[in-house]
Coordinates of C-alpha atoms in Angstrom, one line a residue:
M15 CA 74.4 152.8 25.4
R16 CA 70.9 154.1 26.1
T17 CA 67.7 152.2 26.8
Q18 CA 64.5 152.8 28.8
V19 CA 64.8 149.9 31.3
G20 CA 67.9 148.1 32.3
I21 CA 67.1 144.6 33.5
I22 CA 69.7 142.7 35.6
G23 CA 69.1 138.9 35.5
A24 CA 67.8 136.6 32.7
G25 CA 65.6 134.4 34.9
P26 CA 61.8 134.2 34.5
A27 CA 61.3 137.6 36.1
G28 CA 63.8 139.6 34.0
L29 CA 62.9 137.9 30.7
L30 CA 59.2 138.2 31.2
L31 CA 59.5 141.8 32.2
S32 CA 61.4 142.5 29.0
H33 CA 58.7 140.8 26.9
L34 CA 55.9 142.6 28.6
L35 CA 57.6 146.0 28.2
A36 CA 58.3 145.3 24.5
R37 CA 54.6 144.6 24.0
A38 CA 53.9 148.1 25.4
G39 CA 56.6 149.7 23.2
I40 CA 59.2 150.1 25.9
D41 CA 62.8 149.3 25.1
S42 CA 65.0 147.2 27.5
V43 CA 68.3 145.5 27.7
V44 CA 68.7 142.3 29.8
L45 CA 72.1 141.6 31.4
E46 CA 72.9 138.1 32.7
A47 CA 76.1 136.8 34.4
R48 CA 75.7 133.2 33.2
S49 CA 75.8 131.8 29.7
R50 CA 72.6 131.2 27.7
D51 CA 73.2 127.4 27.9
Y52 CA 73.5 127.6 31.7
V53 CA 70.3 129.5 32.3
E54 CA 68.4 127.3 29.9
R55 CA 69.5 124.1 31.8
R56 CA 69.3 125.4 35.3
V57 CA 66.7 123.2 37.0
R58 CA 64.4 125.1 39.4
A59 CA 60.7 125.1 40.2
G60 CA 58.1 123.2 38.2
V61 CA 54.7 124.3 39.4
L62 CA 52.9 127.1 37.5
E63 CA 49.9 128.7 39.2
H64 CA 46.7 129.2 37.3
P65 CA 47.2 133.0 37.0
T66 CA 50.8 132.4 35.7
V67 CA 49.6 130.1 33.0
E68 CA 46.8 132.5 32.0
L69 CA 49.3 135.4 31.8
L70 CA 51.7 133.3 29.6
R71 CA 48.8 132.5 27.3
E72 CA 47.7 136.1 27.2
V73 CA 51.1 137.3 26.0
G74 CA 51.7 134.6 23.4
L75 CA 54.2 132.5 25.4
A76 CA 52.2 129.3 26.0
E77 CA 52.4 127.3 22.8
R78 CA 54.9 124.8 24.1
L79 CA 53.5 125.0 27.6
D80 CA 50.0 124.0 26.4
R81 CA 51.5 121.2 24.3
E82 CA 54.0 119.7 26.9
G83 CA 52.8 121.0 30.3
M84 CA 51.1 118.6 32.7
P85 CA 47.8 120.0 34.1
H86 CA 47.0 118.9 37.6
D87 CA 43.6 119.2 39.3
G88 CA 44.7 118.4 42.8
I89 CA 47.4 117.2 45.2
S90 CA 47.6 114.5 47.9
L91 CA 48.5 114.9 51.6
R92 CA 49.8 111.6 53.1
F93 CA 50.0 111.1 56.8
D94 CA 49.2 108.4 59.4
G95 CA 49.4 105.8 56.6
G96 CA 46.6 107.4 54.6
D97 CA 46.4 109.3 51.3
H98 CA 44.0 112.2 51.1
R99 CA 43.3 114.1 47.9
I100 CA 42.7 117.8 47.8
D101 CA 40.5 118.3 44.7
F102 CA 41.3 121.7 43.3
A103 CA 38.9 121.5 40.4
D104 CA 36.0 120.7 42.8
L105 CA 37.0 123.2 45.5
V106 CA 38.0 126.3 43.4
G107 CA 37.4 125.4 39.8
R108 CA 41.0 125.7 38.6
G109 CA 44.3 123.9 38.9
I110 CA 48.0 124.1 38.3
T111 CA 50.4 123.0 35.6
V112 CA 53.7 121.2 36.0
Y113 CA 56.2 122.7 33.5
G114 CA 59.8 123.3 34.5
Q115 CA 61.2 126.7 35.1
Q116 CA 64.0 126.1 32.7
E117 CA 61.4 125.4 30.0
V118 CA 59.7 128.8 30.7
V119 CA 63.2 130.4 30.4
K120 CA 63.8 128.7 27.1
D121 CA 60.4 129.9 25.7
L122 CA 61.1 133.5 26.9
I123 CA 64.6 133.6 25.5
A124 CA 63.4 132.3 22.1
A125 CA 60.6 134.8 22.1
R126 CA 62.8 137.8 23.0
L127 CA 65.4 136.9 20.4
R128 CA 62.8 136.3 17.7
D129 CA 61.4 139.8 18.4
G130 CA 64.8 141.5 18.4
G131 CA 65.2 141.7 22.2
D132 CA 68.7 142.8 23.5
L133 CA 69.9 139.9 25.7
R134 CA 73.5 140.0 26.9
F135 CA 74.9 136.9 28.5
E136 CA 78.2 136.3 30.4
V137 CA 78.5 139.9 31.6
S138 CA 80.6 140.6 34.8
D139 CA 81.6 143.3 37.2
V140 CA 78.1 144.9 37.2
T141 CA 77.8 148.3 39.0
L142 CA 74.8 150.5 39.7
D143 CA 75.0 154.3 40.0
G144 CA 72.7 157.3 39.8
L145 CA 69.7 155.4 41.1
A146 CA 68.0 158.5 42.5
D147 CA 67.2 160.0 39.1
A148 CA 69.5 158.9 36.3
P149 CA 70.6 155.2 36.5
V150 CA 73.8 154.0 35.0
I151 CA 74.6 150.3 34.8
G152 CA 78.3 149.5 34.3
F153 CA 79.4 146.0 33.2
T154 CA 82.0 144.1 31.4
D155 CA 80.6 142.3 28.3
A156 CA 81.4 138.8 27.2
D157 CA 84.3 140.1 25.0
G158 CA 85.9 141.8 28.0
Q159 CA 85.0 145.3 27.1
R160 CA 83.8 147.8 29.7
Q161 CA 80.3 149.2 28.9
E162 CA 77.9 151.8 30.4
L163 CA 74.1 151.5 30.0
R164 CA 72.1 154.6 30.8
C165 CA 68.4 154.1 31.4
D166 CA 65.3 155.6 33.0
A167 CA 64.8 152.7 35.4
V168 CA 66.5 149.5 36.6
A169 CA 64.8 146.2 37.4
G170 CA 66.8 144.1 39.8
C171 CA 65.8 140.5 38.8
D172 CA 69.2 139.0 39.7
G173 CA 68.2 136.7 42.5
F174 CA 69.0 136.5 46.2
H175 CA 72.7 136.7 45.7
G176 CA 72.7 139.4 43.0
I177 CA 74.0 142.9 43.4
S178 CA 70.7 144.8 43.2
R179 CA 69.5 144.5 46.7
G180 CA 73.0 145.3 48.1
T181 CA 72.9 148.8 46.6
F182 CA 70.6 150.0 49.4
E183 CA 69.6 148.8 52.9
P184 CA 66.0 147.6 52.9
Q185 CA 64.5 146.2 56.1
M186 CA 65.1 142.4 56.0
F187 CA 62.6 139.9 57.5
D188 CA 64.2 136.5 57.7
R189 CA 63.4 133.0 59.1
E190 CA 65.7 130.0 58.8
Y191 CA 64.2 126.5 59.0
P192 CA 65.9 123.7 60.8
Y193 CA 65.8 121.3 57.8
A194 CA 66.6 121.2 54.1
W195 CA 65.5 119.2 51.1
L196 CA 67.6 116.5 49.5
G197 CA 66.2 116.6 45.9
I198 CA 66.7 114.2 43.0
L199 CA 65.8 114.2 39.3
A200 CA 65.4 110.6 38.2
K201 CA 65.0 109.0 34.8
A202 CA 61.8 107.2 35.9
A203 CA 58.3 107.5 34.6
P204 CA 55.9 108.9 37.2
T205 CA 53.6 106.3 38.7
Q206 CA 50.8 108.7 39.6
H207 CA 49.5 111.9 37.9
E208 CA 49.6 114.4 40.8
L209 CA 52.0 115.6 43.5
A210 CA 52.0 113.9 46.9
Y211 CA 53.1 115.7 50.1
A212 CA 54.0 113.2 52.8
N213 CA 54.3 113.9 56.6
H214 CA 56.1 110.9 58.1
P215 CA 57.6 110.5 61.6
R216 CA 61.0 110.2 59.9
G217 CA 60.4 113.5 58.0
F218 CA 58.8 115.1 55.0
A219 CA 58.8 113.7 51.4
L220 CA 57.5 115.1 48.2
Y221 CA 56.6 113.1 45.1
S222 CA 56.6 115.2 42.0
M223 CA 57.4 115.0 38.3
R224 CA 58.9 117.1 35.4
S225 CA 57.7 115.1 32.4
P226 CA 56.1 111.8 31.5
E227 CA 59.7 110.3 31.7
I228 CA 61.2 112.3 34.6
T229 CA 60.3 112.3 38.3
R230 CA 61.3 114.9 40.8
L231 CA 61.5 113.8 44.5
Y232 CA 62.5 115.3 47.8
L233 CA 63.4 114.2 51.3
Q234 CA 63.6 116.3 54.4
V235 CA 67.2 116.2 55.8
P236 CA 69.3 118.2 58.2
P237 CA 70.6 121.6 56.8
D238 CA 74.2 120.4 56.9
T239 CA 73.6 117.3 54.8
D240 CA 76.1 116.3 52.2
A241 CA 74.2 115.0 49.1
G242 CA 77.2 112.8 48.3
A243 CA 76.8 111.0 51.6
W244 CA 73.4 109.6 50.5
S245 CA 73.8 106.6 48.1
D246 CA 71.1 106.2 45.4
A247 CA 69.9 103.0 47.1
R248 CA 69.5 104.8 50.5
I249 CA 67.5 107.6 48.8
W250 CA 65.1 105.2 47.1
D251 CA 64.7 103.2 50.3
E252 CA 63.9 106.3 52.4
L253 CA 61.5 107.6 49.7
G254 CA 59.7 104.3 49.7
V255 CA 59.2 104.4 53.5
R256 CA 58.0 108.0 53.7
L257 CA 55.8 108.0 50.6
A258 CA 54.2 104.6 51.4
A259 CA 50.4 104.4 50.8
D260 CA 47.9 101.8 49.7
G261 CA 48.2 101.1 46.0
F262 CA 51.2 103.4 45.5
T263 CA 54.3 102.1 43.8
L264 CA 57.6 104.0 43.5
N265 CA 59.2 103.7 40.1
E266 CA 63.0 103.8 40.5
G267 CA 65.6 104.8 37.9
P268 CA 69.0 106.3 37.4
L269 CA 69.6 109.7 39.0
I270 CA 70.2 112.7 36.7
E271 CA 70.7 115.2 39.5
K272 CA 71.2 115.1 43.3
S273 CA 71.4 118.3 45.5
V274 CA 70.5 119.8 48.9
T275 CA 68.4 122.9 49.1
G276 CA 68.2 125.0 52.3
M277 CA 64.9 126.3 53.6
R278 CA 64.3 129.9 54.5
S279 CA 61.8 132.8 54.3
V280 CA 63.1 136.3 53.4
V281 CA 61.3 139.5 52.6
A282 CA 63.0 142.9 51.8
E283 CA 61.0 146.0 52.4
P284 CA 60.7 148.2 50.4
M285 CA 61.2 146.6 47.0
R286 CA 62.1 150.0 45.5
H287 CA 65.0 152.4 45.9
G288 CA 64.9 155.5 43.7
R289 CA 64.7 154.2 40.1
L290 CA 65.7 150.7 41.1
F291 CA 62.9 148.1 41.4
L292 CA 63.5 144.7 42.9
A293 CA 61.5 141.6 41.6
G294 CA 61.5 137.9 42.3
D295 CA 64.2 136.3 44.5
A296 CA 66.0 139.6 44.7
A297 CA 63.2 140.8 47.0
H298 CA 61.8 137.7 48.6
I299 CA 62.5 134.0 49.2
V300 CA 59.9 131.4 50.2
P301 CA 60.4 127.8 51.2
P302 CA 59.6 125.6 48.2
T303 CA 56.8 123.7 50.0
G304 CA 54.1 126.1 48.7
A305 CA 55.5 126.2 45.1
K306 CA 55.4 130.0 45.1
G307 CA 58.9 131.3 44.2
M308 CA 58.7 131.6 40.4
N309 CA 55.0 132.5 40.5
L310 CA 55.7 135.4 42.9
A311 CA 58.4 136.6 40.5
I312 CA 56.0 136.6 37.6
A313 CA 53.3 138.4 39.6
D314 CA 55.9 141.1 40.6
V315 CA 56.9 141.8 37.0
R316 CA 53.3 142.0 35.8
V317 CA 52.8 144.8 38.3
L318 CA 56.1 146.4 37.4
A319 CA 55.5 146.3 33.7
E320 CA 52.2 148.1 34.0
A321 CA 53.8 150.7 36.4
L322 CA 56.8 151.4 34.2
T323 CA 54.6 151.7 31.1
D324 CA 52.4 154.3 32.8
Y325 CA 55.5 156.1 33.9
L326 CA 57.6 156.0 30.7
R327 CA 54.8 156.6 28.2
R328 CA 52.5 159.0 30.1
G329 CA 54.6 160.4 33.0
D330 CA 52.2 158.8 35.5
E331 CA 54.2 157.9 38.6
S332 CA 51.3 156.5 40.7
G333 CA 52.1 152.9 39.7
V334 CA 55.8 153.0 40.4
D335 CA 55.1 154.8 43.7
A336 CA 52.7 152.0 44.7
Y337 CA 54.8 149.2 43.3
S338 CA 56.4 148.0 46.5
D339 CA 53.3 148.1 48.6
T340 CA 51.2 146.4 45.9
C341 CA 53.6 143.5 45.5
L342 CA 54.3 143.1 49.2
R343 CA 50.6 142.4 50.0
R344 CA 50.8 139.4 47.7
V345 CA 54.3 138.5 48.9
W346 CA 53.2 138.3 52.5
R347 CA 50.2 136.2 51.7
A348 CA 52.5 133.7 49.8
E349 CA 55.0 133.8 52.7
H350 CA 52.3 132.9 55.2
F351 CA 50.9 130.1 53.0
S352 CA 54.4 128.7 52.4
W353 CA 55.3 128.9 56.1
W354 CA 52.0 127.1 57.0
M355 CA 52.5 124.3 54.5
T356 CA 56.1 123.9 55.6
S357 CA 55.2 123.8 59.3
M358 CA 52.4 121.4 58.8
L359 CA 54.4 118.9 56.8
H360 CA 57.9 118.9 58.3
V361 CA 59.1 117.2 61.4
S362 CA 61.4 119.6 63.3
P363 CA 64.2 118.4 65.5
D364 CA 62.5 119.9 68.5
T365 CA 59.0 118.5 67.7
D366 CA 57.8 117.0 71.0
P367 CA 54.8 114.7 71.3
F368 CA 52.4 117.6 72.0
A369 CA 53.6 119.5 68.9
R370 CA 53.3 116.3 66.9
R371 CA 49.7 115.8 67.9
L372 CA 48.9 119.4 67.0
Q373 CA 50.5 118.9 63.6
L374 CA 48.4 115.8 62.9
S375 CA 45.3 117.5 64.1
Q376 CA 45.9 120.3 61.5
L377 CA 46.4 117.7 58.8
H378 CA 43.2 115.8 59.7
Y379 CA 41.2 119.1 59.8
T380 CA 42.6 120.2 56.4
V381 CA 41.5 117.0 54.6
T382 CA 38.1 116.7 56.4
S383 CA 36.9 120.3 56.4
R384 CA 35.8 121.6 53.0
A385 CA 36.5 125.2 54.2
A386 CA 40.1 124.3 55.2
A387 CA 40.7 122.3 52.0
T388 CA 39.3 125.2 50.0
S389 CA 41.7 127.6 51.7
L390 CA 44.6 125.4 50.8
A391 CA 43.4 125.0 47.2
E392 CA 42.8 128.7 46.7
N393 CA 46.3 129.6 47.8
Y394 CA 48.0 126.7 46.1
V395 CA 46.6 127.3 42.6
G396 CA 47.2 131.1 43.0
L397 CA 45.1 134.1 43.8
P398 CA 44.1 136.0 40.7
H399 CA 46.6 138.7 39.7
G400 CA 45.3 141.9 41.2
E401 CA 44.2 140.3 44.4
N402 CA 47.0 141.0 46.7
R403 CA 45.4 140.1 50.0

């Protein structure tokens, strides 16, 4: 087989890249190890930055997002028994939208299939060769047949555990955090409109939502926590303690999902090896506190789509040559913001009274200084694409 761009991974990054390339007249084939049903049901992030929403609207992918997404104009920071709202609309004039990653994936798959896109699910034994100048992707298709896909470029959008990054040896920057998140999806209507981030002496908690009927909540726990060791009643009791605030009520309901997610920061440099270009989690991981993971992936492929279009249609290699450096400027800004939010809101096992006072001082400053609140708001809602500070 022959195509212009071989894309490994049918998450938001790979699917959106295929869509953007198709709009520019560039052919691609998307290969995915999981089934279509699995990737459409896989629950991940739910916060879309303002630039992400604008891009999806620009390329005709926001009809259901605009109908079902939940726009938010701020978040709350809870600590010392008080609730403090960060007003995005007032501070920076834009906000975020809550819309599940799996919903973005459903929209992208439907659009690609409607437009004749080549999506191949349940492939296995993927190999990469000839990355210096003539890439070849080998794989076994869903029918058990061995195939070869020859292409001009490969986009590695196959996540942190995919094969793409393992084909070369980038420099790895890595930080492990001494805590994890116990997350639940509950069939319970949200009792407030916006997200609440809570710093409590017993640990961090996050109040979020996925729809008018479903809430998404998290508790800080040790990294080795077994989700099954936490009963539903214990989870609800602990959420009630950590999220407590005047006038706030916690609506309980049956749990749809319960899992533990580790916390780490990872960056691979460079994000390019020959004709292989990494995007999204294949190149970088952020702790979920700053809601940056999916948004960074989308920013990556926006840059990559433009670079590959210039290269494949006009022979201009300046964009592909600058791809890694361009993306990494934005990646490191998001890494810093995610680290800062995480450090400010979580209680580490080694937090002593001095460190605790510093943490509370930072929180008080953030909610009382317009300059500090504006910085949080600007980073949270997303820097405009093209501003890789």
